[in-house]
Tab-separated table of C-alpha atoms in Angstrom:
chain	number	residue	atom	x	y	z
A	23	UNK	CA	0.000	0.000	0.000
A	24	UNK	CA	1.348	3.462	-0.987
A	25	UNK	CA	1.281	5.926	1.618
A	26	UNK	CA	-0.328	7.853	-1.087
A	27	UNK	CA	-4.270	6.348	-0.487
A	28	UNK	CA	-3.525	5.526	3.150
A	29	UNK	CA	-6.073	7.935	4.678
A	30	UNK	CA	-8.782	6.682	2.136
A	31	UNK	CA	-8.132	3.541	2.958
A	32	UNK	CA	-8.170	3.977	6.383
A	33	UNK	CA	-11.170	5.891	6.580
A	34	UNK	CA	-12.529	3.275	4.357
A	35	UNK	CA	-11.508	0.525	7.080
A	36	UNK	CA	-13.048	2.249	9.997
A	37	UNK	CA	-16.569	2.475	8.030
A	38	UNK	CA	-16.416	-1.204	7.580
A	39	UNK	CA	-15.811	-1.609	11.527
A	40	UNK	CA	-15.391	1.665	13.709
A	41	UNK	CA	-14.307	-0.148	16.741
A	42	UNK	CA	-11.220	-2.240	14.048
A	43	UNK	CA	-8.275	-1.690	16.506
A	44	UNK	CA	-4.911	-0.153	15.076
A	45	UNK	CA	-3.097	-3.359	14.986
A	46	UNK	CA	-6.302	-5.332	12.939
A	47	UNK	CA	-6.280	-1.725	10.569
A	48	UNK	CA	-2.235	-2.062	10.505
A	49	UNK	CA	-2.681	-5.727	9.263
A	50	UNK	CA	-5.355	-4.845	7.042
A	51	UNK	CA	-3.693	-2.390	5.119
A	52	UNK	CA	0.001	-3.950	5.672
A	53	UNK	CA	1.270	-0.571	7.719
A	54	UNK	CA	2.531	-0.403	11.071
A	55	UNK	CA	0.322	0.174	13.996
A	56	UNK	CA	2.370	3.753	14.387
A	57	UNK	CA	1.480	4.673	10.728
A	58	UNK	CA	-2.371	3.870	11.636
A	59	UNK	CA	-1.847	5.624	14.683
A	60	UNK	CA	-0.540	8.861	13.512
A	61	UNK	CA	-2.594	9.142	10.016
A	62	UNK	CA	-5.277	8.638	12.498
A	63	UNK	CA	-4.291	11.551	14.830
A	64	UNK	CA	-3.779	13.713	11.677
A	65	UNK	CA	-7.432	12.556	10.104
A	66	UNK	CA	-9.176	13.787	14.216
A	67	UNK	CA	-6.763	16.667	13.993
A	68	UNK	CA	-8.033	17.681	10.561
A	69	UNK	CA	-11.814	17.076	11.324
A	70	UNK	CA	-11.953	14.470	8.667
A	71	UNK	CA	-12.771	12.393	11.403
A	72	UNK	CA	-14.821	13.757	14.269
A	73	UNK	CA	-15.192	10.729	16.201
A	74	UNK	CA	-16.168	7.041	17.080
A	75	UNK	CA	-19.968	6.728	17.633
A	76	UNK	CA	-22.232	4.019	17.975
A	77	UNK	CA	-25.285	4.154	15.652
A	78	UNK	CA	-28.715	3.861	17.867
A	79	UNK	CA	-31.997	2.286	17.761
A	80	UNK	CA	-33.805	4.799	18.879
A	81	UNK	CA	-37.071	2.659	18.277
A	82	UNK	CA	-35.696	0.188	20.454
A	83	UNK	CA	-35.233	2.646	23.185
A	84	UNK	CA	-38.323	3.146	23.445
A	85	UNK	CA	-37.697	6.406	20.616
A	86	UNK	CA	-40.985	5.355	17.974
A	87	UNK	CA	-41.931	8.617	16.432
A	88	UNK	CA	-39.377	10.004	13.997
A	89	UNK	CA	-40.466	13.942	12.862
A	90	UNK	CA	-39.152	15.694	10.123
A	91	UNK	CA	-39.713	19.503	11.187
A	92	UNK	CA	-39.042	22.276	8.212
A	93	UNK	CA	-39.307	25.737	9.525
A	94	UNK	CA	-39.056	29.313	7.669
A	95	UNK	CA	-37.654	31.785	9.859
A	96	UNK	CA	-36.921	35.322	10.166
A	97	UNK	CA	-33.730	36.074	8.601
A	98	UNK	CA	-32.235	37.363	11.791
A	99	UNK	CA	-33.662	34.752	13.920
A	100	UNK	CA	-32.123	32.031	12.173
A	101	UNK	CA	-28.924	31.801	14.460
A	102	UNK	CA	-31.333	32.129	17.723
A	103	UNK	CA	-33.924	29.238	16.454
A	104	UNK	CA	-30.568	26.882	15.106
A	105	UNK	CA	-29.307	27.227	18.811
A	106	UNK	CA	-33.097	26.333	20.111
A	107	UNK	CA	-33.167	23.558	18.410
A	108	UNK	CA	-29.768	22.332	19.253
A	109	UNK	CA	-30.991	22.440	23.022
A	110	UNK	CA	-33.873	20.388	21.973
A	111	UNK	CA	-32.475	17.005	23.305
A	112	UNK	CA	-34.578	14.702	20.841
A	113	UNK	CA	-33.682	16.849	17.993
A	114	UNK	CA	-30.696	14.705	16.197
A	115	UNK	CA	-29.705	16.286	13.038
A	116	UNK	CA	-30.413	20.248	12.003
A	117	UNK	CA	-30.125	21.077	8.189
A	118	UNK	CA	-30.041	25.187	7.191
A	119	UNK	CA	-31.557	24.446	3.844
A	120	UNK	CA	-32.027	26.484	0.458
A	121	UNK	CA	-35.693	26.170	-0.861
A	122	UNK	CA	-38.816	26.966	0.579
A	123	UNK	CA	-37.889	26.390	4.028
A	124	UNK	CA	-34.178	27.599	5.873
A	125	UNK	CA	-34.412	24.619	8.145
A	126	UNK	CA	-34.808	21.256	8.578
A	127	UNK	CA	-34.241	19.022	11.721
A	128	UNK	CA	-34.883	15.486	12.520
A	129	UNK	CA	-36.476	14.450	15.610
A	130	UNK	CA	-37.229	11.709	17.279
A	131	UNK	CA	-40.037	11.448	19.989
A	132	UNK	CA	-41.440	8.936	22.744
A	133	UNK	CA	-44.621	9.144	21.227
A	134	UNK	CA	-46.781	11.768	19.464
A	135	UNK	CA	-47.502	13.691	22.739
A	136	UNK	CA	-43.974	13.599	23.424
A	137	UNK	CA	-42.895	15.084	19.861
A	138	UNK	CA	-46.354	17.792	20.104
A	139	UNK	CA	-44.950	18.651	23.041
A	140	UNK	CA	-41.434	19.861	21.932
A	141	UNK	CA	-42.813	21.112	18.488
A	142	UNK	CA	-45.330	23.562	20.135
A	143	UNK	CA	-42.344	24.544	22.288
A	144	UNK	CA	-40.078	25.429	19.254
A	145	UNK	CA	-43.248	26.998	16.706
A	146	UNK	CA	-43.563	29.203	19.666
A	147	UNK	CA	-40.508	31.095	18.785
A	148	UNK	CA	-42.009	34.713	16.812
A	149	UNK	CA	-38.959	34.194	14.403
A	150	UNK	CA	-40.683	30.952	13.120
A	151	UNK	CA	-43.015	32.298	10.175
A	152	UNK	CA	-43.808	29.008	8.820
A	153	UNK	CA	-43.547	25.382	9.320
A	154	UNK	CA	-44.657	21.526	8.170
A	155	UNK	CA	-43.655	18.457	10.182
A	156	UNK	CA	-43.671	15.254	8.593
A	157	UNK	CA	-44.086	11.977	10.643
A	158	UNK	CA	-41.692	9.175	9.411
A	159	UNK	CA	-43.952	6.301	8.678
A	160	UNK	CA	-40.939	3.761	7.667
A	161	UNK	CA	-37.582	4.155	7.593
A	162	UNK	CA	-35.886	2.775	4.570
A	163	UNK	CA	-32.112	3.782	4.666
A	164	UNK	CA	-30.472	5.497	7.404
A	165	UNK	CA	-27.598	6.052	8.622
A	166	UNK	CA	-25.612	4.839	5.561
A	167	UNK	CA	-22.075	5.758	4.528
A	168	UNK	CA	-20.535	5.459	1.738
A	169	UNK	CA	-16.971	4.440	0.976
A	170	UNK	CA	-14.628	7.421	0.083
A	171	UNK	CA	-12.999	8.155	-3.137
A	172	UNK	CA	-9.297	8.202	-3.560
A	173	UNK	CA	-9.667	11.186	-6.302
A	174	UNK	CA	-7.882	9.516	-8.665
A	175	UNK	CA	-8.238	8.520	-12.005
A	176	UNK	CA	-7.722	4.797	-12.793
């Protein structure tokens, strides 16, 4: 393996297997377990990696109403209602969109009092002028990655 693709690969690795230790990912891609080490210190140190997470169930935890929530806002209150939302401890992902709405966020709810409850709490904000939630009936694909590409031309 050239040095060359390492961080590809290694990125590549990780998606297979997040918790791979260095020596496994040093075997894998026939490098040392200090190579792995320190292209992985440079990949957190870049941001190209912003950590090891586990991906949850939330249905299983008890979690069974997903919400999409798309809100226009107020120009100005767009930094104020991105910061509400981050507070918002069942909110999970937050999108500032192009389009007919400037934001989208994901949610995910005990139950449909529980997700009422925290949507009435954010539509209260005056700098929301607009909104449509959207009640995830089935989810299909989530969570996916996809495998990185080198850049190169074969």
């Amino acid at each position: 393996m050239t040095y060359e693709n390492l961080d590809t690969e290694l990125v590549n690795a990780l998606l297979g297997n997040g918790r791979e230790s260095l020596r496994s990912l040093g075997e894998q891609l026939d490098v040392s377990v200090t190579t792995v080490s320190n292209h992985l210190n440079d990949l957190e140190e870049a941001g190209a990696i912003k950590g090891y997470t586990p991906i949850v169930n939330y249905d299983r935890l008890g979690y069974d109403v997903t919400a999409i929530l798309q809100l226009k806002v107020e120009g100005q209150g767009l930094p104020d209602i991105t910061e509400t939302l981050r507070s918002e401890p069942q909110i999970v992902s937050i999108y500032e969109t192009t389009g007919d709405y400037d934001i989208i966020a994901i949610g995910n709810f005990r139950d449909s009092d529980d997700m009422n409850d925290q949507i009435k709490r954010i539509l209260g904000d005056t700098d929301v002028q607009e909104s449509n939630t959207s009640v995830v009936l089935n989810s299909v694909s989530e969570y996916e990655q996809f495998t990185v590409d080198d850049g190169q031309d074969d």
